[in-house]
Amino acid sequence: MRAAAALDGDGTCIAEARRLAAAFLTRVRAEGGLPVSDRATDLTQLVVSELVTNARKYAAGPILMDLRVVGDAVEVAVWDSDPVLPVARAADPGRVGQHGLEIVMAVVQGFEVRREPVGKRVIARVALLDTADGGMPRQER
């Protein structure tokens, strides 16, 4: 299953992206018959929000978002026109702001950034189910 959206980068695009992600995972459950935990839906919306926020903040123009199920995870891919690759900063509880990528990397199963002919694509994978102990599956980066 897959869903894609072109976001215009205005002030409503973050909420729109979160709404699209929640609707996609609802469809994955209903039409695809795949189990999706409530935590996976919440984390996917968080990841979408952070990645789209970064794209909106650092790149001019449209933002492309692609959601698809890959194995036991939802893959969130966000493209923007800025060629500068994001770098997660070291944890610093005293720093105000700029924790988005740090948060994303703490909750995802996998993370990568690809340089594109124009801009870049940031890809994060969120597990559809929690582990037996209630935590998230092991991360692969």
Tab-separated table of N, CA, C and O in Angstrom, residues 51 76-80 86 101 104 111-114 120-124:
chain	number	residue	atom	x	y	z
A	51	LEU	N	9.608	15.893	9.977
A	51	LEU	CA	10.269	15.923	8.667
A	51	LEU	C	9.681	17.007	7.764
A	51	LEU	O	10.422	17.702	7.062
A	76	VAL	N	8.216	6.532	5.679
A	76	VAL	CA	7.868	7.932	5.448
A	76	VAL	C	9.035	8.551	4.685
A	76	VAL	O	10.151	8.576	5.188
A	77	ALA	N	8.776	9.035	3.479
A	77	ALA	CA	9.814	9.695	2.689
A	77	ALA	C	9.353	11.124	2.406
A	77	ALA	O	8.237	11.341	1.943
A	78	VAL	N	10.224	12.069	2.721
A	78	VAL	CA	9.909	13.488	2.494
A	78	VAL	C	11.016	14.074	1.629
A	78	VAL	O	12.193	14.008	1.980
A	79	TRP	N	10.609	14.637	0.484
A	79	TRP	CA	11.550	15.275	-0.440
A	79	TRP	C	11.385	16.782	-0.349
A	79	TRP	O	10.272	17.299	-0.224
A	80	ASP	N	12.523	17.484	-0.421
A	80	ASP	CA	12.493	18.941	-0.562
A	80	ASP	C	13.626	19.363	-1.491
A	80	ASP	O	14.486	18.556	-1.841
A	86	PRO	N	20.535	16.951	6.245
A	86	PRO	CA	20.359	17.250	7.670
A	86	PRO	C	21.322	16.435	8.519
A	86	PRO	O	21.704	15.323	8.166
A	101	LEU	N	15.151	16.335	14.483
A	101	LEU	CA	15.816	15.161	13.924
A	101	LEU	C	16.275	14.212	15.027
A	101	LEU	O	16.211	12.991	14.888
A	104	VAL	N	13.193	12.272	15.938
A	104	VAL	CA	12.888	11.292	14.895
A	104	VAL	C	13.794	10.075	15.029
A	104	VAL	O	13.326	8.927	15.033
A	111	PHE	N	16.524	4.932	9.407
A	111	PHE	CA	16.599	6.328	8.968
A	111	PHE	C	17.692	6.451	7.925
A	111	PHE	O	18.772	5.881	8.082
A	112	GLU	N	17.421	7.185	6.855
A	112	GLU	CA	18.448	7.468	5.856
A	112	GLU	C	18.120	8.760	5.125
A	112	GLU	O	16.978	9.216	5.120
A	113	VAL	N	19.153	9.339	4.528
A	113	VAL	CA	18.990	10.538	3.722
A	113	VAL	C	19.653	10.267	2.387
A	113	VAL	O	20.771	9.747	2.335
A	114	ARG	N	18.953	10.601	1.308
A	114	ARG	CA	19.495	10.401	-0.043
A	114	ARG	C	19.545	11.740	-0.766
A	114	ARG	O	18.565	12.464	-0.814
A	120	LYS	N	16.905	16.672	-1.741
A	120	LYS	CA	17.199	15.464	-0.972
A	120	LYS	C	15.903	14.773	-0.586
A	120	LYS	O	14.828	15.375	-0.625
A	121	ARG	N	16.035	13.523	-0.191
A	121	ARG	CA	14.914	12.725	0.305
A	121	ARG	C	15.322	12.171	1.666
A	121	ARG	O	16.357	11.525	1.790
A	122	VAL	N	14.502	12.429	2.680
A	122	VAL	CA	14.727	11.915	4.027
A	122	VAL	C	13.718	10.788	4.237
A	122	VAL	O	12.518	10.979	4.019
A	123	ILE	N	14.222	9.619	4.644
A	123	ILE	CA	13.376	8.432	4.777
A	123	ILE	C	13.486	7.891	6.192
A	123	ILE	O	14.590	7.686	6.706
A	124	ALA	N	12.335	7.667	6.811
A	124	ALA	CA	12.286	7.091	8.154
A	124	ALA	C	11.293	5.934	8.145
A	124	ALA	O	10.263	6.009	7.476
